[in-house]
PDB file of C-alpha atoms in Angstrom:
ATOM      1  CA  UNK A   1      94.268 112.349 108.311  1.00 51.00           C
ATOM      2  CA  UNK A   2      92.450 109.055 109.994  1.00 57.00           C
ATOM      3  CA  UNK A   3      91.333 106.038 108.068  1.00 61.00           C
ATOM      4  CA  UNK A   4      89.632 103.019 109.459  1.00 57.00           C
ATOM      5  CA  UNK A   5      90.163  98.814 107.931  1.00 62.00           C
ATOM      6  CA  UNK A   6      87.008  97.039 108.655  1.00 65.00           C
ATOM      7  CA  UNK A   7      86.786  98.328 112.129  1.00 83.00           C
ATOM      8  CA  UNK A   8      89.772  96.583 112.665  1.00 89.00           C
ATOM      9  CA  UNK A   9      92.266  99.377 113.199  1.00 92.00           C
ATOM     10  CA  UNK A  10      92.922 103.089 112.662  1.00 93.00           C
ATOM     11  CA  UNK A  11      95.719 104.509 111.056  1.00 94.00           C
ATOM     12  CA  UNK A  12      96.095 108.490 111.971  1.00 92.00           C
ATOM     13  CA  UNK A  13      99.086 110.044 110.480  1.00 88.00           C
ATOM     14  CA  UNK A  14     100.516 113.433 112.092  1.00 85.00           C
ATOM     15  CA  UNK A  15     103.471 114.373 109.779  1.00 86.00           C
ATOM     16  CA  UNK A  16     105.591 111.865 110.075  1.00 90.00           C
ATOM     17  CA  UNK A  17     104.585 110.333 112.745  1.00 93.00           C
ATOM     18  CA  UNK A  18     101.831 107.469 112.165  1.00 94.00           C
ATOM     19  CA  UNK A  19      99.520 105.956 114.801  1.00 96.00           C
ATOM     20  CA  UNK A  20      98.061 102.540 114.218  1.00 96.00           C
ATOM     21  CA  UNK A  21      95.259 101.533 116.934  1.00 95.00           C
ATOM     22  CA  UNK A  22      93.755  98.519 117.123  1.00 93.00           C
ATOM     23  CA  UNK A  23      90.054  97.867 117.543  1.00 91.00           C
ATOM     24  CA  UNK A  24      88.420  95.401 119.291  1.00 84.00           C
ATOM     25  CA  UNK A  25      84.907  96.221 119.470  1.00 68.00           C
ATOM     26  CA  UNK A  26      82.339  94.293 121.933  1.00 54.00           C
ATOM     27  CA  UNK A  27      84.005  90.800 121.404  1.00 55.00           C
ATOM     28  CA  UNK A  28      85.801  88.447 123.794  1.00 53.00           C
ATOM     29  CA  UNK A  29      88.376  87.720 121.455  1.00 64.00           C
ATOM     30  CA  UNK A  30      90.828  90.388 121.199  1.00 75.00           C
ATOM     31  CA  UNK A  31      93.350  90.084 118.486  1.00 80.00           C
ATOM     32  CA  UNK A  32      92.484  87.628 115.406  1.00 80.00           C
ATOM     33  CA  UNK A  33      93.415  86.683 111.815  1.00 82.00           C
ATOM     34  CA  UNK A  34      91.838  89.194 110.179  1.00 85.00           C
ATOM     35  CA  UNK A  35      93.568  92.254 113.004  1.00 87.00           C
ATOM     36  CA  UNK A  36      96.830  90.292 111.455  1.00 87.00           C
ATOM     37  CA  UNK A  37      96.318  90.618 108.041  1.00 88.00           C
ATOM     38  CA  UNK A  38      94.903  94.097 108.618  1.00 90.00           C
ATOM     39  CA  UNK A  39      98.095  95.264 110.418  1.00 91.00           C
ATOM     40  CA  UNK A  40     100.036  93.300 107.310  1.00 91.00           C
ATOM     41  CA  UNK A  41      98.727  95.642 105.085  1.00 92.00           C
ATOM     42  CA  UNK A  42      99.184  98.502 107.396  1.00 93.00           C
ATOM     43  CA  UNK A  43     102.632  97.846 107.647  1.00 93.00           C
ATOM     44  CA  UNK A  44     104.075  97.074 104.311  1.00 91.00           C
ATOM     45  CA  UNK A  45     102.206 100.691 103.085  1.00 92.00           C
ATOM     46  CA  UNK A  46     103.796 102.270 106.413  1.00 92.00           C
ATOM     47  CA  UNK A  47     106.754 101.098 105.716  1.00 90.00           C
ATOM     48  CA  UNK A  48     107.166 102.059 101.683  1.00 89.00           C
ATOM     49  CA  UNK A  49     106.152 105.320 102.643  1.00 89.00           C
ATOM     50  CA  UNK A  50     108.979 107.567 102.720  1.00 84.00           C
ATOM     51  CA  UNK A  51     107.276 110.406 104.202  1.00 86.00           C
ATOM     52  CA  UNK A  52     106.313 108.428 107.330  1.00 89.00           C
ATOM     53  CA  UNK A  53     109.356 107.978 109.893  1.00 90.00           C
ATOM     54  CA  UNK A  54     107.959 106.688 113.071  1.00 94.00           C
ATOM     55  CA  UNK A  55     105.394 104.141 113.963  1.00 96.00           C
ATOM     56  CA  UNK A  56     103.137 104.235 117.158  1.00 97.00           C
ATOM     57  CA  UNK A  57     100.782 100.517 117.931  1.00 97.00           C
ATOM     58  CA  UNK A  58      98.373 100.634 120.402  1.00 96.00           C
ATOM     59  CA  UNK A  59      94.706  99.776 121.214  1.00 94.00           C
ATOM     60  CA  UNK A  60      91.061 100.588 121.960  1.00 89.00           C
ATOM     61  CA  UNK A  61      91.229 100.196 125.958  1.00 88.00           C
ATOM     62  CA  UNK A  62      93.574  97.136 126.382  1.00 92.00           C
ATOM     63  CA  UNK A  63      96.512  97.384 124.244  1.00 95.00           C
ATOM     64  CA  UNK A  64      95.555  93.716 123.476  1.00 91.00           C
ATOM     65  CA  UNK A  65      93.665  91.250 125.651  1.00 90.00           C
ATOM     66  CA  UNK A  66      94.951  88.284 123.681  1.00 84.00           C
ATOM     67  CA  UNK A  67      93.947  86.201 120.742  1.00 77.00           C
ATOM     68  CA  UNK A  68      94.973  83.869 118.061  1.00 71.00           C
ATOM     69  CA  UNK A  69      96.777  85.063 114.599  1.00 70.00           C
ATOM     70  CA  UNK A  70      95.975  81.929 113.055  1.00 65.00           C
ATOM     71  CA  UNK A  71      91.953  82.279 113.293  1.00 61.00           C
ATOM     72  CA  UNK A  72      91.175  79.749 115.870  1.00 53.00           C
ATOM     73  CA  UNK A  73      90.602  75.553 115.159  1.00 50.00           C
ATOM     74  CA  UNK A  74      88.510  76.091 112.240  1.00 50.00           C
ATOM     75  CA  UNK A  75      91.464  74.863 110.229  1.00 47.00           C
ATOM     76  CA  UNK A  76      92.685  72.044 112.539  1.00 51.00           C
ATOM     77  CA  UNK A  77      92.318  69.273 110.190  1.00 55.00           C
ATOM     78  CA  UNK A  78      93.859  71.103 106.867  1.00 69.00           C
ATOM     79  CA  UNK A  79      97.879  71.795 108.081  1.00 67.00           C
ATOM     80  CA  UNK A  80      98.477  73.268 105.289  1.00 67.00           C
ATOM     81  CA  UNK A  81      96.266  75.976 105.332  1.00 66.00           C
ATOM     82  CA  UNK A  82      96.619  76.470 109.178  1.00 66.00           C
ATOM     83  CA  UNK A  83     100.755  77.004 108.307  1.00 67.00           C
ATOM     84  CA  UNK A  84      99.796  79.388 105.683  1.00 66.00           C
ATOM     85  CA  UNK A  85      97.541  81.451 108.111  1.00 67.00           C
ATOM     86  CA  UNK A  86     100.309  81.189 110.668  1.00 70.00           C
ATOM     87  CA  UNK A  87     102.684  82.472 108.027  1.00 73.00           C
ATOM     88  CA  UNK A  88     100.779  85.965 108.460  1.00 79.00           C
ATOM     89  CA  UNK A  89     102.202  86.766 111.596  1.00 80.00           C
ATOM     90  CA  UNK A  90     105.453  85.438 110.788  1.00 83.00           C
ATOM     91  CA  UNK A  91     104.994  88.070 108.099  1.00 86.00           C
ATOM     92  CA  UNK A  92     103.635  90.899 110.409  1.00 88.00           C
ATOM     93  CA  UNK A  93     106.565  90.357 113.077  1.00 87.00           C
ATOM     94  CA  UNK A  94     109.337  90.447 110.231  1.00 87.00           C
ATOM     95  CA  UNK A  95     107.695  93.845 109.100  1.00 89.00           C
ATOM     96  CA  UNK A  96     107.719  95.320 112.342  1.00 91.00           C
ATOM     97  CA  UNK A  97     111.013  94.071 113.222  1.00 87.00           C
ATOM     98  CA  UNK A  98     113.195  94.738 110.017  1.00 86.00           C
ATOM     99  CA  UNK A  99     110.964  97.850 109.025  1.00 88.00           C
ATOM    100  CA  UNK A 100     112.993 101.279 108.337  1.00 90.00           C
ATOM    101  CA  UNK A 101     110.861 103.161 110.954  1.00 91.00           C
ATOM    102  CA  UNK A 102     111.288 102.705 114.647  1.00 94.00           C
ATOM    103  CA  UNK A 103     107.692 101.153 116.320  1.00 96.00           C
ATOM    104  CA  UNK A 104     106.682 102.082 119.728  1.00 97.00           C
ATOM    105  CA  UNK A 105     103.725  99.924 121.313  1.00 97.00           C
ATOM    106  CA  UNK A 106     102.051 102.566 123.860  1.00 98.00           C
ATOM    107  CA  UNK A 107     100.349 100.044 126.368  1.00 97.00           C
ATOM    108  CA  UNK A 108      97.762 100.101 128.747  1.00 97.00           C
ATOM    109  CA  UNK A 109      96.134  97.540 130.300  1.00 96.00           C
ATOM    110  CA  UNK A 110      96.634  93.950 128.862  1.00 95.00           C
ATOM    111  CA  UNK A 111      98.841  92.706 126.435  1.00 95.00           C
ATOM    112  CA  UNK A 112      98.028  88.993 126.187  1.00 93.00           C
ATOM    113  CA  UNK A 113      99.062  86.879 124.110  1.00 90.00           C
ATOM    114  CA  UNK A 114      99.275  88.276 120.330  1.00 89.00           C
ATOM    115  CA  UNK A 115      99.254  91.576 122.193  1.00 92.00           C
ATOM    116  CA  UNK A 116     103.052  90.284 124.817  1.00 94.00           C
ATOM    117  CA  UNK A 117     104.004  89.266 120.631  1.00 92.00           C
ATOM    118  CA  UNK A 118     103.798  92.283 119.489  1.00 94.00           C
ATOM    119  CA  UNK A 119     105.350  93.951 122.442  1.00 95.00           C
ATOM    120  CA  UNK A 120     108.082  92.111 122.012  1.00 94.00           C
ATOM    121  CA  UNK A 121     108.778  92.824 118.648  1.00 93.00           C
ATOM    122  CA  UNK A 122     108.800  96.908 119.215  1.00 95.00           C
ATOM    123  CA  UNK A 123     111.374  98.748 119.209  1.00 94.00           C
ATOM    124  CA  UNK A 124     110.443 100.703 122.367  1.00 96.00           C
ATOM    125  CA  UNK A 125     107.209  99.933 125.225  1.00 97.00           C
ATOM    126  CA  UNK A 126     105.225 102.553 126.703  1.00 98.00           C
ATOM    127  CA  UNK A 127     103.741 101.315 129.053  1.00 97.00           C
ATOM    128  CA  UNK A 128     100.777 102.934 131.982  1.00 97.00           C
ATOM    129  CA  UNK A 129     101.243 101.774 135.440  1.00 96.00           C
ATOM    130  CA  UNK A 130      99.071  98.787 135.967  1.00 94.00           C
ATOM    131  CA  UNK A 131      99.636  97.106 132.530  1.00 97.00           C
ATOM    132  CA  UNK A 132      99.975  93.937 132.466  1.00 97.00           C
ATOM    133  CA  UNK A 133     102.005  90.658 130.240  1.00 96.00           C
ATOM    134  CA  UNK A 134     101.394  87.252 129.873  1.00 94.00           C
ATOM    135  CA  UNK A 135     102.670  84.375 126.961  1.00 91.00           C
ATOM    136  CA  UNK A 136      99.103  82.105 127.350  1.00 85.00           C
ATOM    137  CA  UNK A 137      99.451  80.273 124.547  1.00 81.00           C
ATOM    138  CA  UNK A 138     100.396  77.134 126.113  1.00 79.00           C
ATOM    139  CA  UNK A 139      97.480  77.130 128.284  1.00 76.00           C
ATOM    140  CA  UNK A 140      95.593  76.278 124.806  1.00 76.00           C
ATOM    141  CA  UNK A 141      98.088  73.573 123.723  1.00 79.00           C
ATOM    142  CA  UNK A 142      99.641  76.042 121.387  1.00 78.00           C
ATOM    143  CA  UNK A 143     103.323  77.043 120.964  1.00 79.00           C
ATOM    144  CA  UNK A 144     103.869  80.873 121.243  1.00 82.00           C
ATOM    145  CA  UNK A 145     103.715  82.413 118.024  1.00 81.00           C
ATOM    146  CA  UNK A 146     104.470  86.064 116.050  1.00 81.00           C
ATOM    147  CA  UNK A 147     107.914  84.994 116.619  1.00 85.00           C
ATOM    148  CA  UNK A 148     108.165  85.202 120.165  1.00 89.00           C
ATOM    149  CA  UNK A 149     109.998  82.045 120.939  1.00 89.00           C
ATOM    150  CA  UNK A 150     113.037  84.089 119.060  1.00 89.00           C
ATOM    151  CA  UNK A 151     111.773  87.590 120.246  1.00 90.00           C
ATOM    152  CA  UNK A 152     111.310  87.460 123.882  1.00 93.00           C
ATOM    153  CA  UNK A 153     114.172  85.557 125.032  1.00 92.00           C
ATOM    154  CA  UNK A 154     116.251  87.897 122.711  1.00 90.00           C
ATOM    155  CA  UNK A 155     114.493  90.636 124.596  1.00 92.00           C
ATOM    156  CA  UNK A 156     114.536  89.600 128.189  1.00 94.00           C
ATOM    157  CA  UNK A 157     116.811  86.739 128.661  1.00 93.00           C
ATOM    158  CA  UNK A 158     116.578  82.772 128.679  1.00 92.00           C
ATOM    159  CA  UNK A 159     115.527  82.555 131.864  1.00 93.00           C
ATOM    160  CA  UNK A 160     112.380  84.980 132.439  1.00 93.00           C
ATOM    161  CA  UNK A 161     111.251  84.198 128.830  1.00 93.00           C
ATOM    162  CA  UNK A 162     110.972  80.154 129.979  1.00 93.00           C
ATOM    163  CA  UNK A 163     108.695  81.523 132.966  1.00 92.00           C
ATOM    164  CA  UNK A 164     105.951  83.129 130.654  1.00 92.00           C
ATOM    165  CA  UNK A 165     105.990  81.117 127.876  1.00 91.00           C
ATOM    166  CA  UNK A 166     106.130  77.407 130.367  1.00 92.00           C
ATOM    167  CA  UNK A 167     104.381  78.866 133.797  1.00 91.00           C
ATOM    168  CA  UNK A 168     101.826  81.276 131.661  1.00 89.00           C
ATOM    169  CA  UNK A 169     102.074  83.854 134.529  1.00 91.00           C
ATOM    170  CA  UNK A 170     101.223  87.746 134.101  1.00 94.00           C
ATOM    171  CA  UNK A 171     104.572  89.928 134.406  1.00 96.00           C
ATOM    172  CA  UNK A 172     103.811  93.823 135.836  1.00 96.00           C
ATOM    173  CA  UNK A 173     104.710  96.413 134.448  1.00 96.00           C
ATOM    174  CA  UNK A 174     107.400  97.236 136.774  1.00 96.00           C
ATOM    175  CA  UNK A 175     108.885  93.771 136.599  1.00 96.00           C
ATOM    176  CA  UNK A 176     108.646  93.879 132.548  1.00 96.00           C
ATOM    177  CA  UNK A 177     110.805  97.322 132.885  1.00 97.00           C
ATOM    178  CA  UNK A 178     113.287  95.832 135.189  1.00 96.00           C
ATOM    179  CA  UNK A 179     113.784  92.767 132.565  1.00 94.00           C
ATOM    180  CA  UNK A 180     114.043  95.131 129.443  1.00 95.00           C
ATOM    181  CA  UNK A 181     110.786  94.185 127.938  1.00 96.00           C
ATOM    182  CA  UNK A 182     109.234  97.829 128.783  1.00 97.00           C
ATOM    183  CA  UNK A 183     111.176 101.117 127.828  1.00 96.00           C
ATOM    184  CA  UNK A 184     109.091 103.734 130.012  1.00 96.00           C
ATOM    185  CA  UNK A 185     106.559 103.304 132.532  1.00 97.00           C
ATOM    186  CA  UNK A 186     104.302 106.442 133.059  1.00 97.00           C
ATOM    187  CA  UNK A 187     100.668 107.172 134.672  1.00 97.00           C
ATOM    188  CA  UNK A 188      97.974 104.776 134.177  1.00 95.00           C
ATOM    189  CA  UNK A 189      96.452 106.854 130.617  1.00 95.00           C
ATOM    190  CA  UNK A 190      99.394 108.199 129.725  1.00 97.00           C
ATOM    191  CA  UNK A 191     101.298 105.903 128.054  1.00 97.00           C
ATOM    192  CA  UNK A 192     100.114 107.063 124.223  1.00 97.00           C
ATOM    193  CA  UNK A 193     100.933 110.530 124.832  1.00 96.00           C
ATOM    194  CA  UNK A 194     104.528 109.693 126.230  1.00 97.00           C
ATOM    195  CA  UNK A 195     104.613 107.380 123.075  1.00 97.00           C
ATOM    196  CA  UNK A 196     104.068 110.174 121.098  1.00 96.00           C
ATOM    197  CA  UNK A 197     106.978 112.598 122.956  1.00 95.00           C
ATOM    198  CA  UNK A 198     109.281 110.026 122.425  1.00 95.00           C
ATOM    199  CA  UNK A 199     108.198 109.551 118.037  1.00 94.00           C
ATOM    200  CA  UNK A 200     108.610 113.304 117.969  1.00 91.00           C
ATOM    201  CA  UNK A 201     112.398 113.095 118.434  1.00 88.00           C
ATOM    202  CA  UNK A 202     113.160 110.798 115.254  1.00 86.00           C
ATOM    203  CA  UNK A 203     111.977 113.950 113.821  1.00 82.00           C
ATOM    204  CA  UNK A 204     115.172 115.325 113.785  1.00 78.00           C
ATOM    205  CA  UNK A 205     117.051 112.367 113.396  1.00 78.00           C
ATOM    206  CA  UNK A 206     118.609 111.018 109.962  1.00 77.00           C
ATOM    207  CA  UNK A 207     116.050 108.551 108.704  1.00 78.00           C
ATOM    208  CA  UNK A 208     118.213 106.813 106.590  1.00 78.00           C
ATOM    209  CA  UNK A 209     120.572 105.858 108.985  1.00 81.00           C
ATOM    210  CA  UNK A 210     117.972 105.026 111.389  1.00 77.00           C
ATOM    211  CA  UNK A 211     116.686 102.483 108.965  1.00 78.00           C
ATOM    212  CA  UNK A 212     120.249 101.399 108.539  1.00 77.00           C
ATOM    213  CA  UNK A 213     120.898 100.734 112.157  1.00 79.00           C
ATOM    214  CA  UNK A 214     117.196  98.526 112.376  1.00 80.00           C
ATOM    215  CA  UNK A 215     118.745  96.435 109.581  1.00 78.00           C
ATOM    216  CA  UNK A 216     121.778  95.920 111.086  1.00 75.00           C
ATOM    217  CA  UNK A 217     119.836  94.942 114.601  1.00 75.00           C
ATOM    218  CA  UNK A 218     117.169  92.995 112.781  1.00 74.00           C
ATOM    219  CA  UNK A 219     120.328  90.834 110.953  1.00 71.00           C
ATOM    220  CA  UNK A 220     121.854  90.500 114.203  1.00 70.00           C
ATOM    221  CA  UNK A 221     125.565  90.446 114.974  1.00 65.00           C
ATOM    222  CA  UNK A 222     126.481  87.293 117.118  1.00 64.00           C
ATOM    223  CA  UNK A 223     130.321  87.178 116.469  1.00 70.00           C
ATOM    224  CA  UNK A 224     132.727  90.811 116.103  1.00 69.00           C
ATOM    225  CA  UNK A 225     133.348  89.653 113.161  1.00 74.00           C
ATOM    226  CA  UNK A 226     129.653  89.989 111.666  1.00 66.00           C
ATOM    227  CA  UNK A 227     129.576  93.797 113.504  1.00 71.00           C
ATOM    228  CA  UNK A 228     132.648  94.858 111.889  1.00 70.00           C
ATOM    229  CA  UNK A 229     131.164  93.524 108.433  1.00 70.00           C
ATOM    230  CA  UNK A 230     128.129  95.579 109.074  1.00 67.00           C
ATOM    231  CA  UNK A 231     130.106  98.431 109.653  1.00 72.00           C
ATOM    232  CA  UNK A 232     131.876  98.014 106.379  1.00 71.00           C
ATOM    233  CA  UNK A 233     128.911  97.162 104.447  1.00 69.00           C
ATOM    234  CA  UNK A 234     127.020  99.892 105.834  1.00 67.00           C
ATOM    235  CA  UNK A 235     128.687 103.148 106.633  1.00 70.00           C
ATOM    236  CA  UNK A 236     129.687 104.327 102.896  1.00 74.00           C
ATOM    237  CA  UNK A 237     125.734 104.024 102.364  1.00 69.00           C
ATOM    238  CA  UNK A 238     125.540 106.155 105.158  1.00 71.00           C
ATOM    239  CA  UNK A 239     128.451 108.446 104.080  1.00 71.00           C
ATOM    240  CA  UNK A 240     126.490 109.105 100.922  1.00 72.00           C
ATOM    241  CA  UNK A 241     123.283 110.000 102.167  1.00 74.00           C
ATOM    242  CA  UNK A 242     122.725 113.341 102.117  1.00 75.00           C
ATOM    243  CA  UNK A 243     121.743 113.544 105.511  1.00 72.00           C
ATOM    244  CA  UNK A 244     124.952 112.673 106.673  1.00 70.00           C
ATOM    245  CA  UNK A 245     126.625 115.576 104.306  1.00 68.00           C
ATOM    246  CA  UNK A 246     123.895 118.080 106.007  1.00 69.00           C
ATOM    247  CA  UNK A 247     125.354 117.107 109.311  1.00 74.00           C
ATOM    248  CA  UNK A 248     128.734 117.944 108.230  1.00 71.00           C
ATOM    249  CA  UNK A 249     127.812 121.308 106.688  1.00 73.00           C
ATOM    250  CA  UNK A 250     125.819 121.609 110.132  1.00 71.00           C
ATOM    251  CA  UNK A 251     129.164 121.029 112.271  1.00 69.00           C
ATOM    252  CA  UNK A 252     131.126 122.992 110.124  1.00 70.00           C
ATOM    253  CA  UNK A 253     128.590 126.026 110.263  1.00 67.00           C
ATOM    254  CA  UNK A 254     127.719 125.773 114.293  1.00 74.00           C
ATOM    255  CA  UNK A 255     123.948 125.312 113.421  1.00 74.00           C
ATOM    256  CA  UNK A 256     121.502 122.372 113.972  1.00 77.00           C
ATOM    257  CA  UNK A 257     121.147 119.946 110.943  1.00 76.00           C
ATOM    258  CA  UNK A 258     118.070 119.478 109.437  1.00 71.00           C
ATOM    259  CA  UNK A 259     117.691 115.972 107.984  1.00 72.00           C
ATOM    260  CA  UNK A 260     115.369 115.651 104.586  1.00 71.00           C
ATOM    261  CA  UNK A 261     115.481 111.819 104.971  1.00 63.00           C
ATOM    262  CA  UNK A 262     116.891 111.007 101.863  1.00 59.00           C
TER     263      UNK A 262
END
């Protein structure tokens, strides 16, 4: 089942697997405001669906040659309603990040900009030989924004983090792997259907816990003390799902579990 937004995205959803693809069309502009709020919406209905486990992002041809979440200078001289437009991909990168279904970006090509934000918050890159990332933002006078000034250094360090968002230069995709920003690198074209290989094994995996351990990543656990608390908030939810009772039955009976998701 496919569905298109405004000829902003598609959304095609293969059991539980669902693959959101961006659109860009014939513009310049790559990814705008109104990709943002699209992928919004995407998301929050992705991710109150319980039949939907997994979430693959990619695009049209580049993954994403740039743009602006915040819809360009029309809105210079009203700050309040350029903050509230900026507040949508605040939103978007919370929902992809805290989300109870793993995201994998599949990348080829560029991912500029919005597209290195959204990269960044993923779970797991994809990416073809030959892509490409770059932080331009300042390059415009702009700060970074879909939360990468928290979500790249937390994915790649301090120090290579300063050199795309301050120098603006284009990481490889061999150098992003080395840093941790890319999972997998495969052929140039192959990077959705490696995407895809790698979705297909949540399949079998508990999705409750799964959405447990995001949480506990997404809340972060600076000290031992906060990871033991998660532990002891979290495991008796986990002990009474009844995926983790299948398992047991499954152990106890020398047979692979299968995991309802509930």
């Amino acid at each position: 089942m496919t569905h298109r937004t405004n000829d902003l995205l598609t959304v095609a959803l293969d059991g539980p697997v669902a693959v959101v693809t961006l659109l860009y069309g014939a513009g310049p502009d790559g990814l705008g405001r109104p990709h943002a709020e699209a992928l919004v919406r995407t998301f929050h209905a992705l991710n109150t669906d319980p039949s939907c486990r997994v979430i693959v992002l990619t695009g049209e041809g580049d993954f994403c040659p740039g743009g602006d979440f915040s819809g360009g200078a029309d809105g210079a001289g009203d700050l309040l309603a350029l903050r509230g437009r900026l507040g949508t991909a605040t939103t978007l990168f919370r929902d992809i990040r805290r989300g109870p279904q793993p995201v994998i970006a599949a990348v080829e090509g560029k991912a500029f900009g919005a597209g290195l934000a959204l990269v960044a918050a993923s779970d797991f890159v994809v990416a073809g030989e030959g892509a490409s990332f770059r932080s331009d933002a300042l390059g415009a006078g702009l700060l970074p924004e879909g939360g990468l000034l928290w979500s790249l250094p937390e994915k790649i360090g301090d120090a290579k983090a300063r050199e795309l968002m301050l120098l603006g230069r284009i990481m490889g995709a061999d150098e992003a792997r080395r840093c941790g920003l890319v999972s997998e690198i495969v052929p140039a074209g192959g990077a959705l259907g490696a995407a895809l290989a790698l979705a297909r094994r949540f399949e079998s995996l508990p999705f409750v816990t799964v959405a447990l351990v995001k949480g506990a990543l997404f809340n972060g656990a600076v000290t031992m003390a906060d990871g033991e608390r998660m532990e002891l908030d979290l495991n008796p939810l986990a002990r009474q799902a009844v995926d983790h009772l299948e398992a047991v039955a499954a152990f106890l009976e020398k047979r692979k579990p299968s995991f309802v998701g509930n």
